[in-house]
Amino acid sequence: MEASKVIHAIYTDDDVLMSAVKKVKAERYHIEEIYTPFPVHGLDRAMELAPTRIAIAAFIYGLIGLTVATLMMNFIMIEDWPQNIGGKPSFSYLENMPAFVPIMFELTVFFSAHLMVITFYLRSKMWPFKKAENPDPRTTDDHFLMEIAVNGNASELENLLQGTGAVEINLVDKAH
Amino acid sequence: MYTFSNKLKTFSFILMILGALGVGYGFMTSHKSFEEVEHLLAEESHHGGGHGEAAAHHAAPSHDTHAVAEGHHAEEAHTEVDAHSKHVTHVQHQIANRPWSALYVAAFFFMMIALGVLAFYAIQIASQAGWSPVLFRVMEGISAYLLPGALIVLAIAVASGTIGHYNLFVWMDPDVVAHDKLIQGKAGWLNIGWFAVRGLVFIAGWAAYRHFARKFSIAQDSADDISNFKKSFRIAAAFLVFFIYSESIMSWDWVMSVDPHWFSTLFGWYVFASMFVSGITVIALMAIYLKSRGYLPFVNENHIHDVAKFMFGISIFWTYLWFSQFMLIWYSNIPEEVTYFITRINDYNLPFFGMVVMNFVFPLLILMNANYKRIPWFVVMAGIVILAGHYLDIFNMIMPATVGDRWFIGIPEISSILLFAGLFIFVVFTALTKAPLLAKGYPLMKESEDFHY
């Protein structure tokens, strides 16, 4: 089956990589993945990746944190045992709210930050002891790698990539 | 080059004339005689509702109930009558204070916009920001209002103690000071002469920075080297040091001293946050307006996005300081300090908490989304609410000390806003016509023009 074959085009410069991505996109090839040692500004836009929605998730997590803080303190301080502590009014949540704001704020930030990070790990499939998915160790140092699926057009693709300034083009069997 | 359109000029004159008429009306109607106020109070205690209710609470126990119950004790009755006349005089004074305070709040509000913009401008230069230079001429234009605006504020403050009847600052009234140990203790600082001198020193410092920054900025346009830029950088750094001291002291003098029995250590920062966010908001509104007229082709949505981020961030910073001041005083509940907030919560409930919604909740929700910060009408909408909120903020600082529960946002307040809005528009847009809207020679200008977020 041809579909399990991919081409790895390796670049040594992020500017060259960017123009290569634009060229490959213009020729309507599908880029499977790009491996870079550092974030390349504008690469996601050039690859036409959908924008991330993690900020929306973080906002929702923040709201959850705020709710947790409010319900918790309302139950503990107002409903369960409305004790008079130093004359602070514990008749209703609103009356004593200024004292609760620091906790409400912190829990909002706590939930928002931690759940967002965990979401990020889950979505990008990262965890301890995970096997690194690195096609070429040089991509963590100073090389950039573009991976394109081959569908019986290996030679035209290789020609195209040659023209984009790739320093190395490998046809790889991706065994699953 | 910007040309001040005749339409806008006429508009600013109309605002000023309408405002001046309204301010005049406010002063004409605020001089009530003792009998008139007495009559007014009696009427209010009959009808109840609104402010009348609060006033009736004051009036009733001292006047009606007690007098009827213990009326035959001549001496008691005498003190009751005394308390009654004291109350009426108090209310009479509050009514007379209203147009002064309305004028002062509006004057201070527009002055602080210009001062906030000047501080922002100095920070942009001192930090050598790469995104903002395309907006420098807009900032310079807005800060042109600072000199006249600050002089007007100081003039109103001093006039209230010299030609007025101590309508803003009770510590200016020698009669009050004579009976007040606390103010006597502060008289070394709070006296009209020293107050005026301090104010003039601050205004001179700010205006001098503004003058030289503008001069170097225009000189840089046609210069071959960057010596003007270097000078501008140095004076910006020096100004920021001067500014943070002078702004702090100015806020004690011009704002906090309306309540001379009260003090708060973070007050200077709090006023600063208010002026900073108002100033940044006005920069955004002006940039959007001028861009919509085609005068700022080099300003793109990325610049608007950055200004909107500042509006968002500093709104939260303001809330942080507002809450820190409120919560610390609420929590410890020390009588000397807490009266400040008790009068505000009792008599100014809606403006006091309403401004927190306008200055915090609204911008928080509207400006959080990155895409919304790039849409001009979203920024304009948030900006208008933020500006109204910060007007209320100043209103809440001044009014409770001068007019107490006799406040209303009516003709004197709105006219004062119109008057100074007209003056502000006139001065700022006139200043904009004086120089090209792009500060060409600034070394970071290319970076700013190509700025992309």
XYZ file of C-alpha atoms in Angstrom:
629
model
C 0.000 0.000 0.000
C 1.429 3.288 -1.076
C -0.362 5.373 1.507
C 1.967 4.253 4.275
C 4.868 5.843 2.454
C 5.866 9.389 3.334
C 8.470 11.824 2.138
C 10.689 13.582 4.659
C 12.079 16.808 3.353
C 14.714 18.322 5.623
C 15.562 22.021 5.794
C 18.135 23.927 7.766
C 16.535 27.360 7.795
C 13.107 28.434 9.007
C 12.707 31.055 6.270
C 13.362 28.412 3.607
C 10.927 26.136 5.400
C 8.234 28.821 5.377
C 8.517 29.448 1.651
C 8.603 25.676 1.038
C 5.382 25.263 3.007
C 3.725 27.980 0.933
C 4.886 26.347 -2.303
C 3.737 22.878 -1.272
C 0.394 24.311 -0.161
C 0.032 26.157 -3.462
C 0.568 22.835 -5.303
C -2.251 21.415 -3.161
C -0.267 18.703 -1.440
C -1.275 17.671 2.039
C 1.390 18.244 4.662
C 1.140 15.538 7.297
C 3.381 17.116 9.899
C 6.263 19.502 10.365
C 8.929 18.995 13.011
C 10.880 22.031 14.165
C 13.342 22.610 17.002
C 11.594 25.853 18.015
C 8.321 27.669 17.289
C 8.401 29.163 13.819
C 6.273 32.304 13.790
C 3.476 32.107 11.252
C 3.980 28.408 10.448
C 0.512 27.452 11.641
C -1.032 30.093 9.425
C 1.021 28.978 6.425
C -0.041 25.364 7.042
C -3.646 26.586 7.368
C -4.067 24.907 10.734
C -7.294 25.734 12.574
C -6.769 28.204 15.437
C -6.554 26.722 18.894
C -9.589 26.791 21.155
C -7.647 26.317 24.368
C -8.356 29.897 25.466
C -12.088 29.188 25.340
C -11.535 26.044 27.387
C -9.510 28.063 29.905
C -12.303 30.612 30.232
C -14.826 27.871 30.961
C -12.487 26.257 33.498
C -12.149 29.648 35.174
C -15.910 29.909 35.475
C -15.983 26.439 36.999
C -13.338 27.489 39.514
C -15.331 30.580 40.432
C -18.438 28.464 40.929
C -16.604 25.942 43.066
C -15.189 28.685 45.285
C -18.556 30.372 45.671
C -20.513 27.211 46.421
C -17.863 25.951 48.805
C -17.613 29.099 50.875
C -21.321 29.728 50.790
C -21.917 26.288 52.237
C -19.125 26.357 54.804
C -19.293 29.937 56.017
C -22.941 30.855 55.549
C -25.147 27.758 55.487
C -23.430 25.055 57.475
C -22.100 26.976 60.442
C -22.625 30.725 60.277
C -20.399 31.509 63.201
C -19.605 35.021 64.307
C -15.893 35.343 63.638
C -14.578 38.711 64.711
C -17.884 40.396 63.983
C -17.891 39.662 60.291
C -21.437 39.437 58.942
C -22.252 35.850 58.010
C -25.949 36.349 57.314
C -25.614 36.102 53.567
C -22.872 35.434 51.066
C -23.063 38.915 49.607
C -22.625 40.600 52.977
C -19.371 38.841 53.663
C -18.217 38.698 50.067
C -15.158 40.980 50.210
C -13.544 38.462 52.540
C -14.167 35.682 50.033
C -12.892 37.466 46.945
C -9.210 36.500 47.374
C -10.187 32.829 47.418
C -12.644 33.225 44.561
C -9.917 34.869 42.514
C -7.280 32.302 43.312
C -9.491 29.328 42.616
C -10.568 30.857 39.306
C -6.930 31.195 38.283
C -6.048 27.785 39.702
C -8.761 25.934 37.816
C -8.217 27.911 34.664
C -4.468 27.363 34.587
C -4.227 23.764 35.704
C -7.144 22.393 33.733
C -5.935 24.245 30.665
C -2.480 22.680 31.008
C -3.984 19.240 31.495
C -6.197 19.797 28.456
C -3.128 20.738 26.494
C -1.355 17.555 27.538
C -4.328 15.404 26.656
C -4.951 17.032 23.304
C -1.291 16.894 22.293
C -0.904 13.403 23.759
C 1.937 14.107 26.126
C 2.621 12.216 29.310
C 5.578 10.796 31.222
C 7.121 7.650 29.730
C 5.537 8.386 26.402
C 7.636 7.169 23.497
C 8.986 10.150 21.604
C 7.589 10.458 18.069
C 10.637 11.873 16.504
C 11.401 10.877 12.906
C 14.860 12.404 13.008
C 16.760 13.463 16.140
C 18.275 16.414 14.287
C 14.887 18.153 14.292
C 15.327 18.879 17.988
C 18.559 20.694 17.319
C 18.923 22.611 14.087
C 16.941 20.889 11.321
C 13.371 21.276 10.130
C 11.459 18.343 8.719
C 8.371 18.350 6.538
C 6.436 15.135 6.203
C 4.197 14.645 3.163
C 2.120 11.580 2.376
C 2.884 9.853 -0.896
C 0.071 8.601 -3.098
C 1.892 7.220 -6.124
C 3.373 10.617 -6.943
C 6.724 10.211 -5.250
C 8.854 11.446 -8.127
C 6.923 14.683 -8.844
C 6.867 15.407 -5.142
C 10.587 14.889 -4.878
C 11.136 17.280 -7.775
C 8.937 19.882 -6.186
C 10.688 19.582 -2.831
C 14.083 19.692 -4.460
C 13.117 23.080 -5.831
C 12.169 24.413 -2.418
C 15.687 24.205 -1.052
C 15.486 20.963 0.900
C 18.908 19.707 1.918
C 17.770 16.119 2.126
C 14.768 14.198 0.775
C 13.975 10.736 2.033
C 11.262 8.371 0.979
C 10.292 6.595 4.184
C 8.183 3.531 4.769
C 5.944 4.335 7.665
C 5.285 0.973 9.191
C 2.256 0.951 11.414
C -1.404 67.136 8.136
C -4.670 67.032 9.968
C -7.266 69.699 9.302
C -9.740 70.467 12.029
C -13.053 70.120 10.245
C -15.429 73.019 10.654
C -18.164 70.640 11.657
C -16.179 69.334 14.598
C -15.091 72.820 15.561
C -18.685 74.016 15.578
C -19.637 70.939 17.551
C -17.036 71.712 20.200
C -18.250 75.312 20.438
C -21.844 74.153 20.802
C -20.760 71.827 23.606
C -18.922 74.643 25.345
C -21.801 77.105 25.019
C -24.423 74.607 26.144
C -22.153 73.552 28.974
C -21.461 77.111 30.064
C -25.178 77.904 30.060
C -25.919 74.835 32.144
C -23.089 75.559 34.563
C -24.385 79.105 34.911
C -27.863 77.754 35.554
C -26.403 75.425 38.177
C -24.778 78.318 40.020
C -27.886 80.496 39.724
C -30.154 77.872 41.257
C -27.871 76.640 43.997
C -28.096 79.710 46.226
C -31.003 78.877 48.433
C -31.911 80.918 51.489
C -32.333 79.341 54.922
C -36.145 79.505 54.621
C -36.152 77.921 51.188
C -34.088 74.992 52.389
C -36.262 74.665 55.497
C -39.316 74.573 53.277
C -37.675 72.049 50.974
C -36.802 69.732 53.844
C -40.290 69.933 55.295
C -41.723 69.065 51.925
C -39.326 66.159 51.484
C -40.186 64.701 54.874
C -43.854 64.841 53.863
C -43.431 63.168 50.519
C -40.640 60.796 51.440
C -38.940 58.726 48.800
C -35.549 59.223 47.200
C -33.239 61.606 48.903
C -36.100 62.998 50.894
C -36.255 59.816 52.871
C -32.638 60.036 53.912
C -33.053 63.686 54.766
C -36.189 62.958 56.734
C -34.253 60.499 58.859
C -31.940 63.274 59.839
C -34.649 65.789 60.334
C -37.345 63.794 62.050
C -35.710 62.674 65.295
C -34.061 65.990 65.990
C -36.988 68.143 65.054
C -40.505 66.711 65.081
C -40.642 63.695 67.357
C -38.396 64.942 70.085
C -39.818 68.404 70.038
C -43.335 67.092 70.469
C -42.470 64.546 73.126
C -40.255 66.727 75.253
C -41.419 70.069 74.044
C -42.127 71.551 77.478
C -38.523 71.340 78.554
C -37.448 74.744 77.437
C -33.751 73.951 77.330
C -34.250 70.714 75.421
C -36.422 72.548 72.972
C -33.724 75.117 72.567
C -31.119 72.538 71.615
C -33.613 70.940 69.261
C -34.110 74.223 67.471
C -30.348 74.587 67.385
C -29.956 71.157 65.843
C -32.675 71.983 63.365
C -31.005 75.177 62.197
C -27.693 73.334 62.064
C -29.234 70.700 59.869
C -30.799 73.252 57.553
C -27.517 75.156 57.252
C -25.759 71.892 56.506
C -28.180 71.049 53.706
C -28.047 74.630 52.434
C -24.292 74.330 52.171
C -24.532 70.991 50.386
C -26.919 72.445 47.819
C -24.580 75.385 47.268
C -21.650 72.991 46.801
C -23.257 71.042 44.000
C -22.390 73.179 40.953
C -18.842 73.658 42.275
C -18.355 69.947 42.715
C -19.946 69.153 39.369
C -17.569 71.580 37.684
C -14.585 70.255 39.611
C -15.332 66.583 38.886
C -15.662 67.239 35.153
C -12.567 69.469 35.050
C -10.539 66.879 36.905
C -11.832 64.075 34.705
C -10.666 65.691 31.471
C -7.412 66.858 33.031
C -6.619 63.354 34.186
C -7.193 61.969 30.693
C -4.494 64.295 29.382
C -2.190 63.480 32.289
C -2.752 59.734 31.859
C -1.912 60.024 28.170
C 1.239 61.977 28.970
C 2.366 59.268 31.395
C 1.591 56.586 28.818
C 3.539 58.514 26.181
C 6.548 58.849 28.472
C 6.431 55.137 29.243
C 6.309 54.279 25.543
C 9.381 56.422 24.909
C 11.317 55.306 27.967
C 10.612 51.640 27.229
C 11.339 52.184 23.507
C 8.165 50.412 22.549
C 8.127 49.302 18.949
C 4.400 49.204 18.345
C 3.223 52.616 19.527
C 5.268 55.293 17.686
C 2.581 55.596 14.993
C 0.304 56.880 17.744
C 2.778 59.373 19.222
C 1.258 62.388 17.509
C -2.187 61.422 18.720
C -0.823 61.169 22.272
C 0.968 64.494 21.923
C -2.274 66.041 20.704
C -4.271 64.754 23.667
C -1.645 65.827 26.180
C -1.921 69.387 24.837
C -5.006 69.678 27.024
C -2.942 69.073 30.161
C -1.686 72.617 30.729
C -5.015 74.459 30.381
C -6.892 71.564 31.972
C -4.688 71.335 35.051
C -4.658 75.104 35.514
C -8.457 75.087 35.406
C -8.639 72.352 38.041
C -6.278 74.208 40.316
C -8.120 77.474 39.665
C -11.466 75.925 40.595
C -9.945 74.416 43.737
C -8.413 77.678 44.854
C -11.424 79.748 43.806
C -13.721 77.548 45.888
C -11.737 78.696 48.913
C -11.241 82.324 47.965
C -14.265 83.557 46.007
C -16.542 80.640 46.886
C -17.715 79.612 50.309
C -15.305 76.710 50.797
C -17.471 74.613 48.539
C -14.973 71.852 47.879
C -12.387 71.683 50.626
C -13.548 72.195 54.182
C -9.986 72.607 55.377
C -9.929 75.923 53.513
C -12.598 77.287 55.858
C -10.854 78.970 58.830
C -14.072 78.651 60.821
C -14.064 74.871 60.425
C -10.352 74.597 61.147
C -10.744 76.597 64.347
C -13.030 73.905 65.755
C -11.299 70.891 64.311
C -8.239 69.482 66.047
C -7.605 66.944 63.284
C -7.470 69.526 60.522
C -5.409 71.828 62.712
C -2.863 69.053 62.918
C -2.717 68.892 59.140
C -2.720 72.651 58.585
C 1.031 72.599 57.909
C 0.241 70.762 54.706
C -3.338 71.756 54.023
C -3.342 75.516 53.653
C -4.353 77.409 50.543
C -0.998 79.045 49.876
C 1.071 75.893 50.043
C -1.674 73.979 48.207
C -1.555 76.423 45.300
C 2.242 76.443 45.195
C 2.404 72.646 45.147
C -0.189 72.527 42.401
C 1.715 75.052 40.303
C 4.980 73.152 40.758
C 3.355 69.943 39.548
C 1.679 71.616 36.593
C 4.938 73.318 35.676
C 6.763 69.984 35.766
C 4.198 68.194 33.625
C 3.846 71.036 31.155
C 7.617 71.379 30.863
C 7.974 67.702 30.010
C 5.151 67.914 27.538
C 6.656 71.013 25.930
C 10.127 69.527 25.480
C 8.943 66.075 24.466
C 6.825 67.656 21.762
C 9.667 69.940 20.704
C 12.150 67.075 20.370
C 9.583 64.941 18.615
C 8.977 67.592 15.964
C 12.694 68.406 15.689
C 13.397 64.707 15.092
C 11.139 64.780 12.017
C 13.687 66.744 10.029
C 16.888 65.799 11.871
C 19.805 63.883 10.317
C 20.842 62.131 13.527
C 18.986 60.768 16.512
C 20.130 63.284 19.114
C 16.554 64.484 19.625
C 15.418 60.942 20.186
C 18.107 60.493 22.822
C 17.111 63.702 24.583
C 13.509 62.667 24.432
C 14.382 59.321 25.977
C 16.281 60.948 28.831
C 13.595 63.450 29.737
C 10.942 60.733 29.548
C 12.804 58.709 32.155
C 13.267 61.772 34.360
C 9.652 62.774 33.929
C 8.384 59.358 35.005
C 10.237 59.709 38.296
C 8.826 63.203 38.804
C 5.407 62.065 37.677
C 4.966 59.276 40.163
C 5.806 61.557 43.077
C 3.831 64.526 41.818
C 0.828 62.423 40.810
C 0.692 60.842 44.240
C 0.837 64.158 46.026
C -1.580 65.718 43.528
C -4.104 62.998 44.307
C -3.830 63.691 48.053
C -4.208 67.398 47.431
C -6.798 67.611 44.724
C -8.890 64.565 45.506
C -8.267 63.012 48.911
C -8.256 66.291 50.825
C -11.967 66.817 50.162
C -12.242 64.376 53.079
C -9.537 65.826 55.316
C -10.333 63.412 58.156
C -9.675 60.392 56.020
C -6.544 59.004 54.441
C -5.504 55.972 52.475
C -1.985 54.985 51.543
C -2.686 53.539 48.123
C -4.864 56.434 47.050
C -2.239 57.887 44.714
C -1.970 54.607 42.840
C -5.693 54.271 42.707
C -6.152 57.701 41.111
C -3.265 56.904 38.801
C -4.927 53.701 37.597
C -8.088 55.629 36.897
C -6.308 58.316 34.892
C -4.114 55.818 33.085
C -6.972 53.678 31.832
C -9.042 56.729 30.851
C -6.077 58.146 28.965
C -5.419 54.903 27.103
C -9.099 54.629 26.254
C -9.101 58.112 24.789
C -6.016 57.236 22.721
C -7.936 54.269 21.314
C -11.052 56.325 20.597
C -9.064 59.129 18.960
C -7.056 56.682 16.862
C -10.206 54.927 15.688
C -11.892 58.238 14.910
C -8.921 59.679 13.009
C -8.411 56.425 11.166
C -12.052 56.334 10.131
C -11.523 59.823 8.661
C -8.506 58.538 6.743
C -5.867 60.493 8.652
C -4.006 57.530 10.069
C -3.455 55.131 7.152
C -0.398 53.704 8.938
C -2.426 52.599 11.966
C -3.798 49.107 11.510
C -5.916 46.773 13.569
C -2.816 45.400 15.298
C -2.219 48.791 16.899
C -5.846 49.006 17.960
C -5.509 45.508 19.363
C -2.543 46.548 21.480
C -4.248 49.658 22.826
C -7.327 47.575 23.629
C -5.131 45.118 25.505
C -3.915 48.012 27.631
C -7.512 49.123 28.217
C -8.332 45.602 29.343
C -5.269 45.133 31.515
C -5.356 48.521 33.222
C -9.098 48.191 33.846
C -8.288 45.092 35.853
C -5.404 46.884 37.542
C -7.807 49.661 38.555
C -10.200 47.090 39.976
C -7.379 45.469 41.889
C -6.517 48.775 43.550
C -10.160 49.700 44.113
C -10.795 46.387 45.770
C -7.563 46.440 47.778
C -8.484 49.820 49.190
C -12.086 48.841 49.849
C -11.475 45.388 51.242
C -8.692 46.366 53.641
C -10.837 49.098 55.135
C -14.015 46.985 55.149
C -12.232 44.073 56.784
C -10.630 45.907 59.669
C -13.609 48.268 59.981
C -11.731 50.940 61.936
C -14.208 53.774 62.529
C -11.832 56.541 61.419
C -11.363 54.948 58.038
C -14.570 53.159 57.353
C -16.870 56.192 57.369
C -15.506 56.943 53.925
C -17.083 53.814 52.514
C -20.152 53.872 54.707
C -21.264 57.206 53.269
C -20.586 55.907 49.794
C -22.445 52.650 50.228
C -25.396 54.281 51.970
C -25.819 57.386 49.842
C -24.122 56.398 46.572
C -24.991 52.741 46.323
C -25.739 52.643 42.622
C -22.859 54.833 41.393
C -20.420 53.216 43.801
C -21.091 49.633 42.763
C -22.266 50.576 39.278
C -18.811 51.915 38.494
C -17.263 48.579 39.430
C -19.513 46.902 36.892
C -18.686 49.515 34.242
C -14.959 49.605 34.934
C -14.392 45.936 35.562
C -17.092 43.465 34.608
C -17.998 45.084 31.294
C -14.455 45.511 29.898
C -13.489 42.127 31.328
C -16.148 40.328 29.339
C -16.060 42.528 26.223
C -12.314 42.851 25.758
C -11.216 39.371 26.763
C -11.599 37.897 23.302
C -8.617 38.629 21.058
C -10.815 39.062 17.978
C -13.111 41.591 19.640
C -10.115 43.796 20.436
C -9.551 44.184 16.702
C -13.085 45.320 15.894
C -13.311 49.120 16.132
C -16.922 49.374 17.225
C -16.305 46.888 20.025
C -13.379 48.950 21.278
C -15.425 52.138 20.963
C -18.304 50.621 22.904
C -16.016 49.350 25.662
C -14.208 52.697 25.653
C -17.352 54.734 26.154
C -18.434 52.562 29.077
C -14.953 52.743 30.608
C -14.880 56.530 30.313
C -18.342 56.877 31.833
C -17.258 54.512 34.594
C -14.205 56.558 35.403
C -16.202 59.748 35.415
C -18.347 58.043 38.044
C -15.183 57.044 39.851
C -14.135 60.692 40.239
C -17.748 61.560 41.034
C -17.665 59.037 43.862
C -14.424 60.462 45.188
C -15.526 64.096 45.325
C -19.295 64.269 45.698
C -19.868 62.415 48.988
C -17.560 64.883 50.730
C -19.175 67.992 49.277
C -22.844 67.392 48.572
C -23.407 64.215 50.591
C -26.773 62.662 49.934
C -27.868 65.711 47.895
C -26.304 64.284 44.749
C -27.888 63.823 41.391
C -26.563 63.613 37.873
C -28.574 66.486 36.510
C -28.056 69.757 34.703
C -24.982 70.977 36.655
C -23.131 67.687 36.221
C -24.002 67.047 32.585
C -23.366 70.666 31.605
C -19.971 70.585 33.267
C -19.108 67.472 31.278
C -20.274 69.166 28.065
C -18.304 72.308 28.834
C -15.026 70.484 29.390
C -15.679 67.949 26.632
C -16.054 70.863 24.210
C -12.895 72.496 25.484
C -11.046 69.185 25.359
C -12.091 68.513 21.770
C -11.187 72.041 20.739
C -7.746 72.041 22.345
C -6.830 68.510 21.328
C -7.888 68.749 17.702
C -6.299 72.160 17.359
C -3.045 70.673 18.631
C -3.356 67.838 16.111
C -3.358 70.302 13.231
C 0.018 71.701 14.291
C 2.190 68.793 13.124
C 2.070 65.836 10.719
C 0.296 62.833 12.227
C 3.268 60.576 11.637
C 6.415 61.302 13.650
C 8.693 60.479 10.731
C 12.134 60.680 12.250
C 11.563 58.409 15.218
C 14.048 55.526 14.999
C 11.452 52.853 15.813
C 8.908 54.176 13.351
C 9.514 51.579 10.655
C 9.020 48.797 13.183
C 5.840 50.436 14.351
C 4.446 50.874 10.845
C 5.098 47.212 10.079
C 3.820 46.160 13.459
C 1.913 42.976 13.251
C 0.551 40.923 16.051
